[in-house]
Amino acid sequence: MRITCTVNGQTHQADDVWEGESLLYLLRERLGLPGSKNACEQGECGSCTVFMDDETVCACLVAAGQAEGREIRTIEGLSEGDRLHPIQQAFVETGAVQCGFCTPGLLIQVADLLRNNANPTDLEIREALAGNLCRCTGYEQIIEAVRLAAARIHPTGEFAR
Amino acid sequence: MEFLTPESWDEALTAKALSPDALPLAGGTDVMVELNLTARRPPLLLDLTRIPELTTWSLTDDGRIRLGAGVTYRQVIEELNDELPGLAMAARTVGSPQIRNRGTVGGNLGAASPAGDCHPPLLAVGAEVEVASVVGSRLIPIDEFFTGVKRNALSPEELIAAVIVPTARGPQQFSKIGTRNAMVIAVCSFAIALDAHHQTVGTGIGSAAPTPIRAHGAERMLTHALKSLWQRRGPLPEDLVQQFALNVATAAKPIDDVRGTAAYRQHALTVMARRTLTWAWDEYWSTGEAAA
Ligand SMILES: Cc1cc2nc3c(=O)[nH]c(=O)nc-3n(C[C@H](O)[C@H](O)[C@H](O)COP(=O)(O)OP(=O)(O)OC[C@H]3O[C@@H](n4cnc5c(N)ncnc54)[C@H](O)[C@@H]3O)c2cc1C
Ligand code: FES
Ligand code: FES
């Protein structure tokens, strides 16, 4: 079947999509966007996290056909050209990236958190990231990165008016 | 395989009538795992995510909530915390934010896992499942909905339209045992609903029998024992709480599996029953509902 959807603001189309295929496969294998990672294909690791119509989802659990006409935002759409997004910059500075496999999914999930919560507590950070596994860092640096990014994006601890 | 995206409920029911072996697809958090990791290939995937009436809830004439089958855990948490506190509590324990954004109550009922987290709170309040086919719709009491391990009372032509849930008339609690605070299938779980209006108690047990079940004996015993206590402001007698916990545990028929032994589940149920009853009752009398 043919699937048309918007990814990072651009309309994309793919033909001969298999009916049981996931949005993750569509993104990685057909649309040339391998930033979202495939680690478990069962919703457990969060490395495939993307925005779909403003909500974060595991792309491995969305059928490609369900993405028809929808608005997708992936890690490839986070930075502005070569300028890292403040969340990416914070991850780099705090050592929150080791092998980097979990990073794209985490960045999207953190972007969602900081959109809704200007100054999250550690518990709120942990809850927001409960579905994103990292095998390398032990999470402390990731939580540090979120604190740093929050402070930079929302310096007053509140949403800018 | 085919992929069909009906835009209306009638269209969906017609499709299901024409292809009874079509697999309904809602949030996909069970279906896609199966497609990704097993060889199961249904002839038709019936995507229900574009049917507007499935994704909303409304108040019925008799004051219950009619929850469209496609309402997500996130919606339950954000929109129905006051009306359906037990279900909202259970929803908060499901998976991760990403799973709660997609997973639906109807999908949980469709999967009918003994460990499904919606089931105990729905059992505790006596919800009804509204199912429909091209021929018409019918209401299935939640105690009759689960017919075996991962089996429910739907006929092949039917789809789940909604679940109709009485709004809370007293404190409700939900408790779930797992290895961490997120992303766990319940080792076992327990829900309790106090109905201060009718002066009754409802329960639901998850993951401790082939299907989710109510603890009928425990409900009857406690409802009877509470008769003289609803008007009194004070904690419950310890021996009554203990008796209730034991009655809950004996209602269960757990098995040994990778997540836990039968003996552990039985013990955990007594602990959860004791705690949830105490929390709910203390909320009841300390917030002054006892005087109402
Ligand atoms: C990582 C992860 C963690 C999870 N954690 C939990 C948890 O903590 N607790 C829990 O209970 N579950 C959990 N689940 C399981 C799953 O998320 C839930 O069962 C969820 O409610 C399924 O809803 P869905 O909309 O995604 O269903 P889908 O996967 O779309 O469908 C599930 C089943 O229901 C059927 N179905 C769906 N809608 C209808 C309908 N309207 N009529 C008839 N049949 C229908 C489908 O055909 C399928 O058989 C988890 C899953 C994953 C991947
Ligand atoms: S690959 Fe999607 S959650 Fe792991
Ligand atoms: S950095 Fe390796 S998995 Fe997180």
Short mmCIF file of C-alpha atoms and ligand atoms in Angstrom, two decimals:
data_model
loop_
_atom_site.label_atom_id
_atom_site.label_comp_id
_atom_site.label_asym_id
_atom_site.label_seq_id
_atom_site.Cartn_x
_atom_site.Cartn_y
_atom_site.Cartn_z
CA MET A 1 0.00 0.00 0.00
CA ARG A 2 1.00 3.62 -0.39
CA ILE A 3 1.63 5.76 2.69
CA THR A 4 1.83 9.54 2.74
CA CYS A 5 2.72 11.40 5.90
CA THR A 6 4.55 14.50 7.08
CA VAL A 7 7.92 13.91 8.66
CA ASN A 8 9.78 16.85 10.19
CA GLY A 9 7.62 19.24 8.21
CA GLN A 10 8.11 17.57 4.84
CA THR A 11 5.62 15.42 3.00
CA HIS A 12 6.93 11.91 2.37
CA GLN A 13 5.46 9.12 0.34
CA ALA A 14 6.33 5.44 0.22
CA ASP A 15 4.98 2.74 -2.06
CA ASP A 16 4.68 -1.03 -1.59
CA VAL A 17 4.52 -0.70 2.15
CA TRP A 18 3.64 -4.03 3.76
CA GLU A 19 0.33 -3.87 5.65
CA GLY A 20 1.82 -5.22 8.88
CA GLU A 21 4.81 -2.92 8.79
CA SER A 22 5.67 -0.52 11.61
CA LEU A 23 6.17 3.22 11.41
CA LEU A 24 9.72 2.56 12.60
CA TYR A 25 10.47 0.37 9.59
CA LEU A 26 8.86 2.92 7.31
CA LEU A 27 11.05 5.70 8.69
CA ARG A 28 14.31 3.77 8.75
CA GLU A 29 14.10 1.53 5.71
CA ARG A 30 11.92 3.45 3.29
CA LEU A 31 12.25 7.13 4.11
CA GLY A 32 15.99 7.13 4.82
CA LEU A 33 15.62 8.36 8.39
CA PRO A 34 17.63 5.93 10.52
CA GLY A 35 17.90 8.25 13.54
CA SER A 36 15.10 6.48 15.39
CA LYS A 37 16.66 3.25 16.60
CA ASN A 38 15.38 -0.29 16.51
CA ALA A 39 16.36 -2.32 19.54
CA CYS A 40 13.43 -4.41 20.73
CA GLU A 41 10.39 -3.93 18.50
CA GLN A 42 8.17 -4.50 21.50
CA GLY A 43 7.78 -1.12 23.15
CA GLU A 44 10.18 -1.91 25.98
CA CYS A 45 13.21 0.24 25.22
CA GLY A 46 11.95 3.57 23.87
CA SER A 47 14.85 3.95 21.42
CA CYS A 48 12.32 4.36 18.59
CA THR A 49 10.41 7.21 20.30
CA VAL A 50 9.02 9.84 17.89
CA PHE A 51 6.31 12.46 18.04
CA MET A 52 3.12 11.56 16.22
CA ASP A 53 0.61 14.42 16.12
CA ASP A 54 2.20 15.93 19.23
CA GLU A 55 2.32 12.81 21.39
CA THR A 56 5.35 10.62 21.89
CA VAL A 57 4.92 7.06 20.70
CA CYS A 58 7.06 3.98 20.17
CA ALA A 59 7.33 3.98 16.38
CA CYS A 60 7.79 0.19 16.46
CA LEU A 61 4.22 -0.17 17.80
CA VAL A 62 2.49 2.13 15.33
CA ALA A 63 1.41 0.44 12.11
CA ALA A 64 2.65 2.33 9.07
CA GLY A 65 -0.95 2.56 7.89
CA GLN A 66 -1.89 4.33 11.12
CA ALA A 67 0.64 7.07 10.30
CA GLU A 68 -1.14 7.88 7.03
CA GLY A 69 -1.77 11.63 6.91
CA ARG A 70 -0.22 12.14 10.33
CA GLU A 71 2.46 14.55 11.43
CA ILE A 72 5.65 12.81 12.59
CA ARG A 73 8.66 14.43 14.21
CA THR A 74 11.86 12.41 14.60
CA ILE A 75 15.29 13.10 16.03
CA GLU A 76 16.38 14.29 12.57
CA GLY A 77 14.03 17.24 13.05
CA LEU A 78 15.24 18.34 16.47
CA SER A 79 18.30 20.46 15.70
CA GLU A 80 18.20 23.55 13.56
CA GLY A 81 20.70 22.71 10.84
CA ASP A 82 24.08 22.28 12.50
CA ARG A 83 23.03 24.03 15.68
CA LEU A 84 22.32 21.49 18.35
CA HIS A 85 19.07 21.75 20.23
CA PRO A 86 19.68 22.79 23.88
CA ILE A 87 18.71 19.29 25.00
CA GLN A 88 21.27 17.74 22.64
CA GLN A 89 23.90 20.24 23.85
CA ALA A 90 23.15 19.35 27.47
CA PHE A 91 23.48 15.62 26.71
CA VAL A 92 26.89 16.23 25.16
CA GLU A 93 28.15 18.37 28.02
CA THR A 94 27.06 16.08 30.85
CA GLY A 95 28.35 12.87 29.31
CA ALA A 96 24.82 11.52 28.90
CA VAL A 97 25.83 9.86 25.62
CA GLN A 98 28.04 6.80 25.58
CA CYS A 99 27.25 4.32 22.79
CA GLY A 100 24.43 6.67 21.81
CA PHE A 101 21.91 4.03 20.84
CA CYS A 102 19.32 5.19 23.37
CA THR A 103 19.97 8.87 22.75
CA PRO A 104 17.56 9.70 19.89
CA GLY A 105 14.58 8.24 21.73
CA LEU A 106 15.59 9.93 24.98
CA LEU A 107 15.97 13.32 23.31
CA ILE A 108 12.45 13.15 21.89
CA GLN A 109 11.00 12.03 25.22
CA VAL A 110 12.88 14.81 27.05
CA ALA A 111 11.66 17.35 24.48
CA ASP A 112 8.12 16.24 25.29
CA LEU A 113 8.74 16.51 29.04
CA LEU A 114 10.21 20.02 28.86
CA ARG A 115 7.39 21.19 26.62
CA ASN A 116 4.93 20.43 29.39
CA ASN A 117 7.02 20.91 32.51
CA ALA A 118 9.44 23.85 32.75
CA ASN A 119 11.18 22.68 35.89
CA PRO A 120 10.71 18.94 36.45
CA THR A 121 11.72 17.30 39.71
CA ASP A 122 14.02 14.28 39.59
CA LEU A 123 11.03 12.05 40.21
CA GLU A 124 9.15 13.62 37.30
CA ILE A 125 12.20 13.16 35.08
CA ARG A 126 12.45 9.50 36.06
CA GLU A 127 8.75 8.95 35.43
CA ALA A 128 8.87 10.64 32.04
CA LEU A 129 11.85 8.51 31.01
CA ALA A 130 10.62 5.23 32.52
CA GLY A 131 10.12 3.77 29.06
CA ASN A 132 13.58 4.64 27.74
CA LEU A 133 16.32 2.16 28.55
CA CYS A 134 20.03 2.98 28.56
CA ARG A 135 22.54 0.16 28.94
CA CYS A 136 25.59 2.39 29.30
CA THR A 137 25.30 5.50 31.41
CA GLY A 138 23.52 4.36 34.54
CA TYR A 139 21.05 7.25 33.98
CA GLU A 140 22.65 9.77 36.39
CA GLN A 141 24.21 11.80 33.58
CA ILE A 142 20.96 11.67 31.64
CA ILE A 143 19.04 13.12 34.57
CA GLU A 144 21.76 15.75 34.97
CA ALA A 145 21.41 16.60 31.27
CA VAL A 146 17.66 17.07 31.65
CA ARG A 147 18.16 19.41 34.63
CA LEU A 148 20.72 21.42 32.64
CA ALA A 149 18.53 21.61 29.55
CA ALA A 150 15.51 22.65 31.63
CA ALA A 151 17.51 25.43 33.27
CA ARG A 152 18.67 26.73 29.89
CA ILE A 153 15.34 26.47 28.09
CA HIS A 154 13.32 27.85 30.98
CA PRO A 155 15.79 30.04 32.93
CA THR A 156 13.15 31.36 35.31
CA GLY A 157 11.86 27.88 36.03
CA GLU A 158 8.61 28.86 34.33
CA PHE A 159 7.33 29.00 30.79
CA ALA A 160 8.19 32.26 29.02
CA ARG A 161 5.09 34.39 28.47
CA MET B 1 -2.61 -9.15 4.45
CA GLU B 2 -4.97 -6.22 4.02
CA PHE B 3 -5.15 -2.95 5.94
CA LEU B 4 -8.48 -1.24 6.32
CA THR B 5 -9.11 2.14 7.91
CA PRO B 6 -12.82 2.68 8.42
CA GLU B 7 -13.77 6.25 9.24
CA SER B 8 -17.10 5.40 10.82
CA TRP B 9 -18.36 2.84 13.29
CA ASP B 10 -20.88 1.39 10.80
CA GLU B 11 -18.13 0.90 8.28
CA ALA B 12 -16.01 -0.89 10.91
CA LEU B 13 -18.87 -3.22 11.89
CA THR B 14 -19.57 -4.02 8.24
CA ALA B 15 -15.92 -4.85 7.67
CA LYS B 16 -15.90 -7.13 10.71
CA ALA B 17 -19.08 -8.85 9.49
CA LEU B 18 -17.55 -9.47 6.07
CA SER B 19 -14.21 -10.67 7.52
CA PRO B 20 -14.79 -12.13 10.96
CA ASP B 21 -11.12 -13.10 11.18
CA ALA B 22 -9.97 -9.49 10.73
CA LEU B 23 -7.78 -8.37 13.63
CA PRO B 24 -8.90 -5.07 15.19
CA LEU B 25 -6.04 -2.63 15.70
CA ALA B 26 -6.31 0.18 18.24
CA GLY B 27 -3.17 1.52 19.97
CA GLY B 28 -1.24 -1.46 18.64
CA THR B 29 0.67 -2.00 21.86
CA ASP B 30 -0.35 -5.66 21.91
CA VAL B 31 -1.05 -6.22 18.21
CA MET B 32 2.18 -4.74 16.86
CA VAL B 33 4.33 -6.69 19.32
CA GLU B 34 2.70 -9.82 17.97
CA LEU B 35 3.19 -8.80 14.33
CA ASN B 36 6.80 -7.75 14.95
CA LEU B 37 7.86 -10.81 16.90
CA THR B 38 5.67 -13.75 15.92
CA ALA B 39 4.57 -15.39 12.71
CA ARG B 40 0.91 -14.48 13.22
CA ARG B 41 -0.44 -12.93 10.01
CA PRO B 42 -4.13 -12.03 10.19
CA PRO B 43 -5.77 -11.67 6.78
CA LEU B 44 -6.93 -8.15 7.59
CA LEU B 45 -5.89 -5.44 10.02
CA LEU B 46 -8.86 -3.28 10.96
CA ASP B 47 -7.50 0.07 12.14
CA LEU B 48 -9.99 1.62 14.56
CA THR B 49 -8.04 4.78 15.38
CA ARG B 50 -9.95 7.04 13.01
CA ILE B 51 -13.43 6.44 14.34
CA PRO B 52 -14.32 9.57 16.32
CA GLU B 53 -16.90 8.05 18.67
CA LEU B 54 -14.42 5.43 19.89
CA THR B 55 -11.94 7.97 21.21
CA THR B 56 -14.28 9.99 23.40
CA TRP B 57 -16.24 9.44 26.61
CA SER B 58 -19.56 10.81 27.79
CA LEU B 59 -21.91 10.78 30.75
CA THR B 60 -24.92 8.45 30.45
CA ASP B 61 -28.43 9.37 31.57
CA ASP B 62 -28.03 7.29 34.70
CA GLY B 63 -24.79 9.02 35.69
CA ARG B 64 -22.25 6.47 34.47
CA ILE B 65 -19.29 7.08 32.20
CA ARG B 66 -19.47 5.60 28.72
CA LEU B 67 -15.85 5.18 27.79
CA GLY B 68 -15.25 4.68 24.06
CA ALA B 69 -13.11 1.61 23.43
CA GLY B 70 -10.36 3.76 21.91
CA VAL B 71 -9.90 6.05 24.93
CA THR B 72 -6.23 5.92 25.90
CA TYR B 73 -4.68 5.51 29.32
CA ARG B 74 -3.45 9.06 29.03
CA GLN B 75 -7.01 10.34 28.57
CA VAL B 76 -8.25 8.33 31.55
CA ILE B 77 -5.47 9.81 33.72
CA GLU B 78 -5.89 13.38 32.52
CA GLU B 79 -9.67 13.54 32.18
CA LEU B 80 -11.29 10.99 34.49
CA ASN B 81 -9.29 10.98 37.69
CA ASP B 82 -12.23 12.22 39.78
CA GLU B 83 -14.97 10.16 38.16
CA LEU B 84 -13.05 6.88 37.83
CA PRO B 85 -10.24 7.05 40.40
CA GLY B 86 -9.60 3.29 40.51
CA LEU B 87 -9.25 3.00 36.74
CA ALA B 88 -7.10 6.15 36.63
CA MET B 89 -4.82 4.74 39.31
CA ALA B 90 -4.43 1.52 37.36
CA ALA B 91 -3.83 3.48 34.14
CA ARG B 92 -0.96 5.36 35.78
CA THR B 93 0.84 2.04 36.37
CA VAL B 94 0.63 0.91 32.74
CA GLY B 95 3.88 0.69 30.79
CA SER B 96 5.54 4.03 30.09
CA PRO B 97 4.34 7.44 28.89
CA GLN B 98 4.74 6.26 25.30
CA ILE B 99 2.59 3.17 25.97
CA ARG B 100 -0.03 5.21 27.86
CA ASN B 101 -0.27 7.66 24.95
CA ARG B 102 -1.31 4.82 22.63
CA GLY B 103 -2.70 1.94 24.67
CA THR B 104 -6.47 1.88 25.11
CA VAL B 105 -8.97 0.49 27.58
CA GLY B 106 -10.75 -1.32 24.72
CA GLY B 107 -7.45 -2.88 23.66
CA ASN B 108 -6.86 -4.11 27.19
CA LEU B 109 -10.31 -5.74 27.17
CA GLY B 110 -9.71 -7.10 23.67
CA ALA B 111 -6.45 -8.72 24.76
CA ALA B 112 -8.19 -10.01 27.93
CA SER B 113 -4.91 -10.87 29.61
CA PRO B 114 -5.35 -12.06 33.19
CA ALA B 115 -2.76 -9.38 34.02
CA GLY B 116 -4.51 -6.49 32.23
CA ASP B 117 -4.50 -3.53 34.59
CA CYS B 118 -7.93 -2.15 33.65
CA HIS B 119 -9.71 -5.32 34.65
CA PRO B 120 -9.54 -5.26 38.48
CA PRO B 121 -10.90 -1.70 38.81
CA LEU B 122 -13.61 -2.40 36.22
CA LEU B 123 -14.61 -5.56 38.12
CA ALA B 124 -14.64 -3.67 41.43
CA VAL B 125 -17.26 -1.19 40.20
CA GLY B 126 -19.35 -3.59 38.13
CA ALA B 127 -18.70 -2.10 34.70
CA GLU B 128 -20.46 -3.34 31.57
CA VAL B 129 -18.83 -3.90 28.20
CA GLU B 130 -20.85 -2.64 25.24
CA VAL B 131 -20.17 -4.77 22.18
CA ALA B 132 -21.69 -4.41 18.74
CA SER B 133 -22.05 -6.07 15.38
CA VAL B 134 -24.05 -5.17 12.28
CA VAL B 135 -26.99 -6.94 13.92
CA GLY B 136 -27.03 -4.71 16.99
CA SER B 137 -25.35 -4.14 20.30
CA ARG B 138 -25.43 -5.84 23.69
CA LEU B 139 -24.11 -5.20 27.17
CA ILE B 140 -21.91 -7.81 28.83
CA PRO B 141 -21.44 -7.55 32.60
CA ILE B 142 -17.71 -7.37 33.25
CA ASP B 143 -17.78 -10.56 35.39
CA GLU B 144 -19.00 -12.46 32.34
CA PHE B 145 -16.66 -10.85 29.84
CA PHE B 146 -13.49 -12.84 30.58
CA THR B 147 -13.94 -16.45 29.52
CA GLY B 148 -10.42 -17.88 29.74
CA VAL B 149 -6.73 -16.99 29.50
CA LYS B 150 -6.66 -14.18 26.92
CA ARG B 151 -10.20 -15.02 25.86
CA ASN B 152 -13.31 -12.88 26.06
CA ALA B 153 -17.01 -13.16 25.31
CA LEU B 154 -16.88 -11.39 21.92
CA SER B 155 -18.21 -13.31 18.95
CA PRO B 156 -16.11 -13.10 15.76
CA GLU B 157 -18.44 -10.53 14.15
CA GLU B 158 -18.39 -8.22 17.16
CA LEU B 159 -16.28 -5.26 18.17
CA ILE B 160 -16.02 -3.55 21.54
CA ALA B 161 -17.79 -0.19 21.32
CA ALA B 162 -17.36 1.07 24.86
CA VAL B 163 -17.19 0.18 28.50
CA ILE B 164 -19.79 1.69 30.78
CA VAL B 165 -18.40 2.44 34.19
CA PRO B 166 -20.28 3.68 37.26
CA THR B 167 -18.73 6.87 38.62
CA ALA B 168 -17.12 6.60 42.02
CA ARG B 169 -19.41 6.80 45.05
CA GLY B 170 -16.60 6.50 47.55
CA PRO B 171 -12.85 5.92 47.74
CA GLN B 172 -11.21 3.47 45.34
CA GLN B 173 -7.73 1.96 45.36
CA PHE B 174 -5.54 -0.12 43.08
CA SER B 175 -2.34 -1.92 43.89
CA LYS B 176 0.01 -3.89 41.68
CA ILE B 177 3.11 -5.97 42.38
CA GLY B 178 6.05 -5.87 39.99
CA THR B 179 9.81 -5.69 39.92
CA ARG B 180 9.90 -1.95 39.33
CA ASN B 181 7.58 1.02 39.38
CA ALA B 182 7.12 1.21 35.62
CA MET B 183 6.98 -1.06 32.61
CA VAL B 184 5.87 -4.17 34.44
CA ILE B 185 3.19 -6.71 33.84
CA ALA B 186 1.52 -7.30 37.18
CA VAL B 187 2.78 -10.29 39.17
CA CYS B 188 -0.61 -9.82 40.73
CA SER B 189 -2.88 -6.86 41.36
CA PHE B 190 -5.89 -5.88 43.40
CA ALA B 191 -8.57 -3.19 43.20
CA ILE B 192 -11.15 -2.14 45.76
CA ALA B 193 -14.09 0.24 45.44
CA LEU B 194 -16.12 1.44 48.41
CA ASP B 195 -19.65 2.47 47.54
CA ALA B 196 -20.67 4.72 50.42
CA HIS B 197 -24.02 5.38 48.78
CA HIS B 198 -25.20 1.78 48.53
CA GLN B 199 -22.92 0.75 51.40
CA THR B 200 -21.28 -2.04 49.43
CA VAL B 201 -17.72 -3.10 48.58
CA GLY B 202 -16.41 -4.23 45.20
CA THR B 203 -13.14 -6.00 44.43
CA GLY B 204 -11.07 -7.16 41.47
CA ILE B 205 -8.08 -9.50 41.39
CA GLY B 206 -5.59 -9.54 38.50
CA SER B 207 -2.99 -12.12 37.50
CA ALA B 208 -3.94 -14.66 40.10
CA ALA B 209 -6.38 -16.90 38.20
CA PRO B 210 -6.96 -17.84 34.53
CA THR B 211 -9.08 -14.68 34.22
CA PRO B 212 -9.41 -11.49 36.23
CA ILE B 213 -11.95 -12.23 38.98
CA ARG B 214 -13.89 -10.66 41.80
CA ALA B 215 -13.44 -11.90 45.37
CA HIS B 216 -17.16 -12.50 45.92
CA GLY B 217 -16.82 -14.01 49.39
CA ALA B 218 -14.64 -11.17 50.62
CA GLU B 219 -17.07 -8.60 49.20
CA ARG B 220 -20.06 -10.22 50.92
CA MET B 221 -18.29 -10.62 54.23
CA LEU B 222 -17.06 -7.03 54.31
CA THR B 223 -20.32 -5.49 53.05
CA HIS B 224 -22.11 -7.29 55.87
CA ALA B 225 -19.54 -6.37 58.52
CA LEU B 226 -19.49 -2.71 57.48
CA LYS B 227 -23.26 -2.26 57.95
CA SER B 228 -22.82 -0.86 61.43
CA LEU B 229 -19.58 0.95 60.64
CA TRP B 230 -20.39 3.33 57.74
CA GLN B 231 -21.76 5.95 60.14
CA ARG B 232 -18.89 5.69 62.57
CA ARG B 233 -15.82 7.86 62.12
CA GLY B 234 -12.83 5.68 62.84
CA PRO B 235 -10.46 3.04 61.59
CA LEU B 236 -11.61 -0.52 60.92
CA PRO B 237 -11.03 -3.25 63.50
CA GLU B 238 -7.75 -5.00 62.70
CA ASP B 239 -9.30 -8.48 62.74
CA LEU B 240 -11.89 -7.42 60.14
CA VAL B 241 -9.16 -6.15 57.80
CA GLN B 242 -7.27 -9.41 58.31
CA GLN B 243 -10.35 -11.51 57.63
CA PHE B 244 -10.99 -9.57 54.42
CA ALA B 245 -7.39 -10.06 53.28
CA LEU B 246 -7.59 -13.82 53.85
CA ASN B 247 -10.92 -14.05 52.02
CA VAL B 248 -9.41 -12.20 49.05
CA ALA B 249 -6.44 -14.57 48.92
CA THR B 250 -8.64 -17.66 49.02
CA ALA B 251 -10.69 -16.37 46.08
CA ALA B 252 -7.57 -16.48 43.89
CA LYS B 253 -6.36 -19.52 42.00
CA PRO B 254 -2.81 -18.52 41.16
CA ILE B 255 -0.17 -20.60 39.40
CA ASP B 256 3.62 -20.70 39.52
CA ASP B 257 5.17 -18.93 36.54
CA VAL B 258 8.24 -16.90 35.60
CA ARG B 259 6.92 -13.81 37.35
CA GLY B 260 6.17 -15.43 40.69
CA THR B 261 5.02 -18.52 42.54
CA ALA B 262 1.44 -19.25 43.51
CA ALA B 263 2.37 -18.99 47.18
CA TYR B 264 3.96 -15.58 46.66
CA ARG B 265 0.90 -14.31 44.81
CA GLN B 266 -1.40 -15.56 47.54
CA HIS B 267 0.69 -13.77 50.16
CA ALA B 268 0.97 -10.60 48.07
CA LEU B 269 -2.81 -10.53 47.69
CA THR B 270 -3.35 -10.53 51.45
CA VAL B 271 -0.92 -7.62 51.76
CA MET B 272 -2.51 -5.64 48.91
CA ALA B 273 -6.05 -6.34 50.16
CA ARG B 274 -5.14 -5.21 53.68
CA ARG B 275 -3.40 -2.05 52.50
CA THR B 276 -5.92 -0.97 49.88
CA LEU B 277 -8.87 -1.53 52.23
CA THR B 278 -7.12 0.48 54.94
CA TRP B 279 -6.25 3.32 52.55
CA ALA B 280 -9.75 3.46 51.11
CA TRP B 281 -11.53 3.25 54.45
CA ASP B 282 -9.26 5.84 56.06
CA GLU B 283 -9.93 8.19 53.16
CA TYR B 284 -13.64 7.55 53.62
CA TRP B 285 -13.90 8.44 57.29
CA SER B 286 -11.15 11.04 57.53
CA THR B 287 -12.48 13.17 54.67
CA GLY B 288 -15.84 13.43 56.38
CA GLU B 289 -17.69 11.34 53.84
CA ALA B 290 -18.89 9.29 56.80
CA ALA B 291 -21.13 12.13 57.88
CA ALA B 292 -22.70 12.59 54.47
C1 LIG C 1 6.06 -2.07 26.72
C2 LIG C 1 4.66 -2.48 27.06
C3 LIG C 1 4.21 -2.35 28.37
C4 LIG C 1 2.92 -2.70 28.70
N1 LIG C 1 2.51 -2.56 30.00
C5 LIG C 1 1.26 -2.91 30.34
C6 LIG C 1 0.82 -2.75 31.69
O1 LIG C 1 1.56 -2.27 32.56
N2 LIG C 1 -0.45 -3.14 31.99
C7 LIG C 1 -1.29 -3.65 31.05
O2 LIG C 1 -2.44 -3.97 31.37
N3 LIG C 1 -0.91 -3.81 29.76
C8 LIG C 1 0.35 -3.46 29.41
N4 LIG C 1 0.75 -3.64 28.10
C9 LIG C 1 -0.17 -4.25 27.14
C10 LIG C 1 -1.00 -3.25 26.33
O3 LIG C 1 -0.40 -1.97 26.33
C11 LIG C 1 -2.42 -3.11 26.86
O4 LIG C 1 -3.07 -4.35 26.84
C12 LIG C 1 -3.24 -2.09 26.06
O5 LIG C 1 -4.40 -1.75 26.77
C13 LIG C 1 -3.62 -2.57 24.68
O6 LIG C 1 -4.35 -1.52 24.05
P1 LIG C 1 -4.10 -1.15 22.52
O7 LIG C 1 -5.06 -0.08 22.19
O8 LIG C 1 -2.68 -0.88 22.28
O9 LIG C 1 -4.54 -2.52 21.86
P2 LIG C 1 -4.16 -3.24 20.50
O10 LIG C 1 -2.79 -3.79 20.56
O11 LIG C 1 -4.49 -2.39 19.35
O12 LIG C 1 -5.22 -4.42 20.59
C14 LIG C 1 -5.18 -5.36 21.65
C15 LIG C 1 -6.21 -6.47 21.41
O13 LIG C 1 -7.52 -5.96 21.49
C16 LIG C 1 -8.20 -6.10 20.25
N5 LIG C 1 -9.02 -4.90 20.10
C17 LIG C 1 -8.59 -3.60 20.18
N6 LIG C 1 -9.64 -2.76 20.08
C18 LIG C 1 -10.74 -3.53 19.92
C19 LIG C 1 -12.15 -3.25 19.76
N7 LIG C 1 -12.63 -2.00 19.75
N8 LIG C 1 -13.00 -4.29 19.62
C20 LIG C 1 -12.53 -5.56 19.66
N9 LIG C 1 -11.24 -5.90 19.81
C21 LIG C 1 -10.36 -4.89 19.95
C22 LIG C 1 -7.12 -6.30 19.21
O14 LIG C 1 -7.57 -7.02 18.09
C23 LIG C 1 -6.10 -7.08 20.01
O15 LIG C 1 -6.46 -8.42 20.10
C24 LIG C 1 2.05 -3.25 27.72
C25 LIG C 1 2.49 -3.36 26.40
C26 LIG C 1 3.78 -2.98 26.06
C27 LIG C 1 4.24 -3.09 24.65
S1 FES C 2 12.39 -0.52 19.35
FE1 FES C 2 10.50 0.45 19.82
S2 FES C 2 10.51 0.44 21.95
FE2 FES C 2 12.28 -0.71 21.51
S1 FES C 3 24.38 5.41 25.80
FE1 FES C 3 24.46 3.33 25.28
S2 FES C 3 22.44 2.70 25.61
FE2 FES C 3 22.42 4.68 26.41
#
